[in-house]
Amino acid sequence: MVLLVTIAAQRYMVDVGFGRNGPTLPLLLENNAQEDAIAPGARVRLVRESLPQSLHPTDNSQKMWIYQHRGPSNKTHHHHPSVAGLEGEEERMEERENWIPTYAFTELEFFPQDFEVMKFCASRVRTSFFTYTVVVLKYLVEKDEEGRAVCVGTVQMLGGQVKRTVGGKSEVVKECRTEGERVKVLEDVFGIRLSEREKRGIMGTVAELRGVAS
């Protein structure tokens, strides 16, 4: 699910819930609209294209908005001036190849009934990892030189592992082995305080941590 908002006659895509590699700023609903991502040098963008599996790739009515992200490039090019044209083509190819398609959407309006079906699928269908894995994400925010809030990294819980990523570098800061450890991390790191009923809700499910406390 994404939100489409109109500001000063321009439309933007806003996605507040995708998680890691998701946009942290509104993206202009325009082909190849780009913004900075969290990691230094990383970018996100929107392109309007047909999906690879489309039977009618040249039909404009079948094109969708595709959200893509890419990390910073570590490649340095050194070319002789005589192959400047080839250098440009190589950079254009690299530009296309480095972008990772993440999801696609249309401008069709959705209603509460649509979201009920989507929520049921994500929470019940066994092919959805949300049914067997606990996923939590927190953005790390600092002020820049002009006093604006800027995302500088993330802290993510996936199952029992807690990972901190800042400046494109990740480190595991905690491996939870029991539900007690995970509940404590949820409160101390993510600010999520569970009720006793909520703590019991995971018991007996495949997502429950059954290890020995470290």
PDB file of C-alpha atoms in Angstrom:
ATOM      1  CA  MET A   1       0.000   0.000   0.000  1.00  0.00           C
ATOM      2  CA  VAL A   2       1.241   3.479  -0.870  1.00  0.00           C
ATOM      3  CA  LEU A   3      -0.359   6.883  -0.463  1.00  0.00           C
ATOM      4  CA  LEU A   4      -0.674   9.340  -3.340  1.00  0.00           C
ATOM      5  CA  VAL A   5      -0.866  12.937  -2.156  1.00  0.00           C
ATOM      6  CA  THR A   6      -1.215  16.189  -4.081  1.00  0.00           C
ATOM      7  CA  ILE A   7       0.779  19.216  -2.944  1.00  0.00           C
ATOM      8  CA  ALA A   8       0.758  22.453  -4.943  1.00  0.00           C
ATOM      9  CA  ALA A   9      -0.754  20.662  -7.950  1.00  0.00           C
ATOM     10  CA  GLN A  10       1.971  17.997  -7.962  1.00  0.00           C
ATOM     11  CA  ARG A  11       1.423  14.357  -7.006  1.00  0.00           C
ATOM     12  CA  TYR A  12       3.762  12.446  -4.733  1.00  0.00           C
ATOM     13  CA  MET A  13       4.094   8.846  -3.623  1.00  0.00           C
ATOM     14  CA  VAL A  14       4.412   8.382   0.140  1.00  0.00           C
ATOM     15  CA  ASP A  15       5.226   5.021   1.720  1.00  0.00           C
ATOM     16  CA  VAL A  16       5.538   5.097   5.505  1.00  0.00           C
ATOM     17  CA  GLY A  17       5.463   1.368   6.169  1.00  0.00           C
ATOM     18  CA  PHE A  18       7.682  -0.500   3.725  1.00  0.00           C
ATOM     19  CA  GLY A  19      10.698  -0.689   6.002  1.00  0.00           C
ATOM     20  CA  ARG A  20      14.349  -0.990   5.100  1.00  0.00           C
ATOM     21  CA  ASN A  21      15.184   0.290   1.603  1.00  0.00           C
ATOM     22  CA  GLY A  22      11.881   2.137   1.575  1.00  0.00           C
ATOM     23  CA  PRO A  23      11.587   5.856   0.771  1.00  0.00           C
ATOM     24  CA  THR A  24      12.095   8.255   3.675  1.00  0.00           C
ATOM     25  CA  LEU A  25      10.840  11.265   1.711  1.00  0.00           C
ATOM     26  CA  PRO A  26       7.851  11.797  -0.618  1.00  0.00           C
ATOM     27  CA  LEU A  27       8.742  10.826  -4.190  1.00  0.00           C
ATOM     28  CA  LEU A  28       7.448  12.957  -7.046  1.00  0.00           C
ATOM     29  CA  LEU A  29       5.105  10.855  -9.183  1.00  0.00           C
ATOM     30  CA  GLU A  30       7.189  11.369 -12.292  1.00  0.00           C
ATOM     31  CA  ASN A  31       9.256   9.009 -14.419  1.00  0.00           C
ATOM     32  CA  ASN A  32      12.800   8.704 -13.024  1.00  0.00           C
ATOM     33  CA  ALA A  33      12.052  10.932 -10.028  1.00  0.00           C
ATOM     34  CA  GLN A  34      14.855  10.292  -7.509  1.00  0.00           C
ATOM     35  CA  GLU A  35      15.700  11.029  -3.886  1.00  0.00           C
ATOM     36  CA  ASP A  36      18.550  10.217  -1.540  1.00  0.00           C
ATOM     37  CA  ALA A  37      18.223   7.085   0.575  1.00  0.00           C
ATOM     38  CA  ILE A  38      19.620   6.437   4.043  1.00  0.00           C
ATOM     39  CA  ALA A  39      23.060   5.056   3.217  1.00  0.00           C
ATOM     40  CA  PRO A  40      25.535   7.626   1.810  1.00  0.00           C
ATOM     41  CA  GLY A  41      25.350   7.543  -1.975  1.00  0.00           C
ATOM     42  CA  ALA A  42      22.265   5.311  -2.043  1.00  0.00           C
ATOM     43  CA  ARG A  43      19.250   6.430  -4.085  1.00  0.00           C
ATOM     44  CA  VAL A  44      15.595   5.556  -4.619  1.00  0.00           C
ATOM     45  CA  ARG A  45      13.437   6.355  -7.623  1.00  0.00           C
ATOM     46  CA  LEU A  46      10.171   5.805  -9.480  1.00  0.00           C
ATOM     47  CA  VAL A  47       9.985   4.665 -13.094  1.00  0.00           C
ATOM     48  CA  ARG A  48       6.906   4.037 -15.213  1.00  0.00           C
ATOM     49  CA  GLU A  49       7.378   0.794 -17.126  1.00  0.00           C
ATOM     50  CA  SER A  50       5.709  -2.465 -18.034  1.00  0.00           C
ATOM     51  CA  LEU A  51       6.420  -5.417 -15.795  1.00  0.00           C
ATOM     52  CA  PRO A  52       8.752  -8.067 -17.288  1.00  0.00           C
ATOM     53  CA  GLN A  53       5.966 -10.664 -17.326  1.00  0.00           C
ATOM     54  CA  SER A  54       3.549  -8.408 -19.206  1.00  0.00           C
ATOM     55  CA  LEU A  55       2.150  -9.814 -22.454  1.00  0.00           C
ATOM     56  CA  HIS A  56       1.721  -6.282 -23.819  1.00  0.00           C
ATOM     57  CA  PRO A  57       4.886  -4.392 -22.810  1.00  0.00           C
ATOM     58  CA  THR A  58       4.354  -1.599 -25.353  1.00  0.00           C
ATOM     59  CA  ASP A  59       0.785  -0.881 -24.242  1.00  0.00           C
ATOM     60  CA  ASN A  60       0.848   2.296 -22.142  1.00  0.00           C
ATOM     61  CA  SER A  61      -2.296   1.224 -20.298  1.00  0.00           C
ATOM     62  CA  GLN A  62      -0.360  -1.754 -18.900  1.00  0.00           C
ATOM     63  CA  LYS A  63       2.506   0.296 -17.504  1.00  0.00           C
ATOM     64  CA  MET A  64       2.901   0.644 -13.749  1.00  0.00           C
ATOM     65  CA  TRP A  65       4.869   2.771 -11.344  1.00  0.00           C
ATOM     66  CA  ILE A  66       7.877   0.763 -10.166  1.00  0.00           C
ATOM     67  CA  TYR A  67       9.726   1.698  -6.999  1.00  0.00           C
ATOM     68  CA  GLN A  68      13.451   0.923  -7.169  1.00  0.00           C
ATOM     69  CA  HIS A  69      16.468   1.396  -4.918  1.00  0.00           C
ATOM     70  CA  ARG A  70      20.207   1.037  -5.282  1.00  0.00           C
ATOM     71  CA  GLY A  71      23.275   1.239  -3.076  1.00  0.00           C
ATOM     72  CA  PRO A  72      26.298   3.492  -3.595  1.00  0.00           C
ATOM     73  CA  SER A  73      28.553   2.556  -6.520  1.00  0.00           C
ATOM     74  CA  ASN A  74      32.034   1.419  -5.582  1.00  0.00           C
ATOM     75  CA  LYS A  75      33.316   1.352  -9.150  1.00  0.00           C
ATOM     76  CA  THR A  76      35.818   3.845 -10.516  1.00  0.00           C
ATOM     77  CA  HIS A  77      36.151   4.205 -14.287  1.00  0.00           C
ATOM     78  CA  HIS A  78      39.412   5.084 -16.047  1.00  0.00           C
ATOM     79  CA  HIS A  79      39.018   5.350 -19.815  1.00  0.00           C
ATOM     80  CA  HIS A  80      41.150   6.726 -22.612  1.00  0.00           C
ATOM     81  CA  PRO A  81      39.516   9.795 -24.265  1.00  0.00           C
ATOM     82  CA  SER A  82      39.209   7.858 -27.528  1.00  0.00           C
ATOM     83  CA  VAL A  83      36.550   5.616 -25.978  1.00  0.00           C
ATOM     84  CA  ALA A  84      34.550   8.362 -24.305  1.00  0.00           C
ATOM     85  CA  GLY A  85      31.412   7.295 -26.143  1.00  0.00           C
ATOM     86  CA  LEU A  86      31.751   3.733 -24.931  1.00  0.00           C
ATOM     87  CA  GLU A  87      32.324   5.005 -21.418  1.00  0.00           C
ATOM     88  CA  GLY A  88      29.011   6.822 -21.518  1.00  0.00           C
ATOM     89  CA  GLU A  89      27.212   3.724 -22.746  1.00  0.00           C
ATOM     90  CA  GLU A  90      28.850   1.618 -20.043  1.00  0.00           C
ATOM     91  CA  GLU A  91      27.747   4.069 -17.375  1.00  0.00           C
ATOM     92  CA  ARG A  92      24.203   4.053 -18.740  1.00  0.00           C
ATOM     93  CA  MET A  93      24.149   0.241 -18.649  1.00  0.00           C
ATOM     94  CA  GLU A  94      25.483   0.261 -15.105  1.00  0.00           C
ATOM     95  CA  GLU A  95      22.819   2.821 -14.197  1.00  0.00           C
ATOM     96  CA  ARG A  96      20.096   0.452 -15.393  1.00  0.00           C
ATOM     97  CA  GLU A  97      21.584  -2.674 -13.872  1.00  0.00           C
ATOM     98  CA  ASN A  98      22.215  -1.281 -10.394  1.00  0.00           C
ATOM     99  CA  TRP A  99      18.597  -0.357  -9.727  1.00  0.00           C
ATOM    100  CA  ILE A 100      16.711  -3.056  -7.824  1.00  0.00           C
ATOM    101  CA  PRO A 101      12.926  -3.226  -8.484  1.00  0.00           C
ATOM    102  CA  THR A 102      11.153  -3.494  -5.141  1.00  0.00           C
ATOM    103  CA  TYR A 103       7.432  -3.178  -5.819  1.00  0.00           C
ATOM    104  CA  ALA A 104       4.957  -1.793  -8.341  1.00  0.00           C
ATOM    105  CA  PHE A 105       1.677   0.074  -8.052  1.00  0.00           C
ATOM    106  CA  THR A 106      -0.956   1.839 -10.135  1.00  0.00           C
ATOM    107  CA  GLU A 107      -2.926   5.024  -9.526  1.00  0.00           C
ATOM    108  CA  LEU A 108      -6.148   3.048  -9.067  1.00  0.00           C
ATOM    109  CA  GLU A 109      -7.915   4.077  -5.860  1.00  0.00           C
ATOM    110  CA  PHE A 110      -8.310   1.379  -3.188  1.00  0.00           C
ATOM    111  CA  PHE A 111     -11.077   1.127  -0.575  1.00  0.00           C
ATOM    112  CA  PRO A 112     -11.389  -0.436   2.921  1.00  0.00           C
ATOM    113  CA  GLN A 113     -12.676  -3.708   1.467  1.00  0.00           C
ATOM    114  CA  ASP A 114      -9.565  -3.998  -0.703  1.00  0.00           C
ATOM    115  CA  PHE A 115      -7.279  -3.538   2.281  1.00  0.00           C
ATOM    116  CA  GLU A 116      -9.203  -6.140   4.286  1.00  0.00           C
ATOM    117  CA  VAL A 117      -8.405  -8.754   1.642  1.00  0.00           C
ATOM    118  CA  MET A 118      -4.769  -7.668   1.430  1.00  0.00           C
ATOM    119  CA  LYS A 119      -4.367  -7.758   5.206  1.00  0.00           C
ATOM    120  CA  PHE A 120      -5.921 -11.219   5.415  1.00  0.00           C
ATOM    121  CA  CYS A 121      -3.507 -12.544   2.802  1.00  0.00           C
ATOM    122  CA  ALA A 122      -0.419 -11.037   4.429  1.00  0.00           C
ATOM    123  CA  SER A 123      -1.385 -12.280   7.899  1.00  0.00           C
ATOM    124  CA  ARG A 124      -2.724 -15.748   7.045  1.00  0.00           C
ATOM    125  CA  VAL A 125      -1.191 -17.154   3.869  1.00  0.00           C
ATOM    126  CA  ARG A 126       1.767 -19.355   4.810  1.00  0.00           C
ATOM    127  CA  THR A 127       3.910 -18.119   1.934  1.00  0.00           C
ATOM    128  CA  SER A 128       3.969 -14.694   3.616  1.00  0.00           C
ATOM    129  CA  PHE A 129       6.980 -14.432   5.951  1.00  0.00           C
ATOM    130  CA  PHE A 130       4.926 -12.179   8.232  1.00  0.00           C
ATOM    131  CA  THR A 131       3.131 -15.330   9.406  1.00  0.00           C
ATOM    132  CA  TYR A 132       6.268 -16.915  10.839  1.00  0.00           C
ATOM    133  CA  THR A 133       8.782 -14.097  11.465  1.00  0.00           C
ATOM    134  CA  VAL A 134       8.729 -11.051  13.732  1.00  0.00           C
ATOM    135  CA  VAL A 135       9.818  -7.961  11.771  1.00  0.00           C
ATOM    136  CA  VAL A 136      10.392  -4.547  13.370  1.00  0.00           C
ATOM    137  CA  LEU A 137      12.176  -1.506  11.940  1.00  0.00           C
ATOM    138  CA  LYS A 138      13.186   1.795  13.512  1.00  0.00           C
ATOM    139  CA  TYR A 139      14.718   4.715  11.635  1.00  0.00           C
ATOM    140  CA  LEU A 140      17.616   6.553  13.248  1.00  0.00           C
ATOM    141  CA  VAL A 141      17.185  10.301  12.824  1.00  0.00           C
ATOM    142  CA  GLU A 142      19.641  13.149  13.376  1.00  0.00           C
ATOM    143  CA  LYS A 143      19.596  16.878  12.648  1.00  0.00           C
ATOM    144  CA  ASP A 144      21.650  18.207   9.746  1.00  0.00           C
ATOM    145  CA  GLU A 145      23.512  21.540   9.681  1.00  0.00           C
ATOM    146  CA  GLU A 146      20.285  23.372   8.866  1.00  0.00           C
ATOM    147  CA  GLY A 147      18.366  21.726  11.693  1.00  0.00           C
ATOM    148  CA  ARG A 148      16.345  19.405   9.465  1.00  0.00           C
ATOM    149  CA  ALA A 149      15.629  15.832  10.502  1.00  0.00           C
ATOM    150  CA  VAL A 150      17.599  13.367   8.366  1.00  0.00           C
ATOM    151  CA  CYS A 151      17.508   9.564   8.432  1.00  0.00           C
ATOM    152  CA  VAL A 152      21.022   8.257   8.994  1.00  0.00           C
ATOM    153  CA  GLY A 153      20.362   4.563   9.553  1.00  0.00           C
ATOM    154  CA  THR A 154      18.086   1.843  10.866  1.00  0.00           C
ATOM    155  CA  VAL A 155      17.727  -0.672  13.644  1.00  0.00           C
ATOM    156  CA  GLN A 156      15.958  -3.825  12.481  1.00  0.00           C
ATOM    157  CA  MET A 157      14.691  -6.913  14.247  1.00  0.00           C
ATOM    158  CA  LEU A 158      14.228  -9.989  12.069  1.00  0.00           C
ATOM    159  CA  GLY A 159      13.187 -13.002  14.075  1.00  0.00           C
ATOM    160  CA  GLY A 160      15.505 -12.819  17.067  1.00  0.00           C
ATOM    161  CA  GLN A 161      18.349 -10.922  15.432  1.00  0.00           C
ATOM    162  CA  VAL A 162      18.729  -7.183  15.976  1.00  0.00           C
ATOM    163  CA  LYS A 163      20.907  -5.360  13.441  1.00  0.00           C
ATOM    164  CA  ARG A 164      22.006  -1.732  13.392  1.00  0.00           C
ATOM    165  CA  THR A 165      22.906  -0.128  10.050  1.00  0.00           C
ATOM    166  CA  VAL A 166      24.516   3.311   9.822  1.00  0.00           C
ATOM    167  CA  GLY A 167      26.483   4.760   6.927  1.00  0.00           C
ATOM    168  CA  GLY A 168      25.926   1.624   4.858  1.00  0.00           C
ATOM    169  CA  LYS A 169      27.637  -0.584   7.465  1.00  0.00           C
ATOM    170  CA  SER A 170      25.702  -3.172   9.476  1.00  0.00           C
ATOM    171  CA  GLU A 171      26.428  -4.892  12.761  1.00  0.00           C
ATOM    172  CA  VAL A 172      24.457  -7.406  14.801  1.00  0.00           C
ATOM    173  CA  VAL A 173      23.882  -5.876  18.232  1.00  0.00           C
ATOM    174  CA  LYS A 174      21.740  -8.604  19.797  1.00  0.00           C
ATOM    175  CA  GLU A 175      20.696 -12.213  19.218  1.00  0.00           C
ATOM    176  CA  CYS A 176      17.505 -12.888  21.153  1.00  0.00           C
ATOM    177  CA  ARG A 177      17.095 -16.534  22.143  1.00  0.00           C
ATOM    178  CA  THR A 178      13.943 -16.351  24.260  1.00  0.00           C
ATOM    179  CA  GLU A 179      10.697 -14.419  24.175  1.00  0.00           C
ATOM    180  CA  GLY A 180      11.730 -12.675  27.381  1.00  0.00           C
ATOM    181  CA  GLU A 181      14.848 -11.303  25.687  1.00  0.00           C
ATOM    182  CA  ARG A 182      12.890 -10.229  22.635  1.00  0.00           C
ATOM    183  CA  VAL A 183      10.208  -8.500  24.711  1.00  0.00           C
ATOM    184  CA  LYS A 184      12.917  -6.545  26.549  1.00  0.00           C
ATOM    185  CA  VAL A 185      14.562  -5.451  23.287  1.00  0.00           C
ATOM    186  CA  LEU A 186      11.196  -4.398  21.855  1.00  0.00           C
ATOM    187  CA  GLU A 187      10.714  -2.090  24.829  1.00  0.00           C
ATOM    188  CA  ASP A 188      14.285  -0.843  25.327  1.00  0.00           C
ATOM    189  CA  VAL A 189      15.279  -0.369  21.669  1.00  0.00           C
ATOM    190  CA  PHE A 190      12.031   0.122  19.759  1.00  0.00           C
ATOM    191  CA  GLY A 191       9.844   1.660  22.457  1.00  0.00           C
ATOM    192  CA  ILE A 192       7.187  -1.051  22.072  1.00  0.00           C
ATOM    193  CA  ARG A 193       5.673  -2.163  25.376  1.00  0.00           C
ATOM    194  CA  LEU A 194       3.560  -5.322  25.127  1.00  0.00           C
ATOM    195  CA  SER A 195       0.705  -6.197  27.452  1.00  0.00           C
ATOM    196  CA  GLU A 196       0.703  -9.571  29.191  1.00  0.00           C
ATOM    197  CA  ARG A 197      -1.929 -10.760  26.740  1.00  0.00           C
ATOM    198  CA  GLU A 198       0.195  -9.660  23.778  1.00  0.00           C
ATOM    199  CA  LYS A 199       3.233 -11.438  25.213  1.00  0.00           C
ATOM    200  CA  ARG A 200       1.251 -14.677  25.417  1.00  0.00           C
ATOM    201  CA  GLY A 201      -0.094 -14.279  21.880  1.00  0.00           C
ATOM    202  CA  ILE A 202       3.060 -15.655  20.236  1.00  0.00           C
ATOM    203  CA  MET A 203       3.258 -18.739  22.461  1.00  0.00           C
ATOM    204  CA  GLY A 204       2.854 -21.991  20.549  1.00  0.00           C
ATOM    205  CA  THR A 205       3.367 -20.402  17.128  1.00  0.00           C
ATOM    206  CA  VAL A 206       6.245 -21.017  14.725  1.00  0.00           C
ATOM    207  CA  ALA A 207       7.517 -17.503  15.438  1.00  0.00           C
ATOM    208  CA  GLU A 208       8.076 -18.185  19.147  1.00  0.00           C
ATOM    209  CA  LEU A 209      11.693 -18.172  20.349  1.00  0.00           C
ATOM    210  CA  ARG A 210      12.322 -21.324  22.378  1.00  0.00           C
ATOM    211  CA  GLY A 211      16.063 -21.111  23.018  1.00  0.00           C
ATOM    212  CA  VAL A 212      17.991 -20.812  26.254  1.00  0.00           C
ATOM    213  CA  ALA A 213      18.605 -17.324  27.615  1.00  0.00           C
ATOM    214  CA  SER A 214      22.108 -16.021  26.907  1.00  0.00           C
TER     215      SER A 214
END
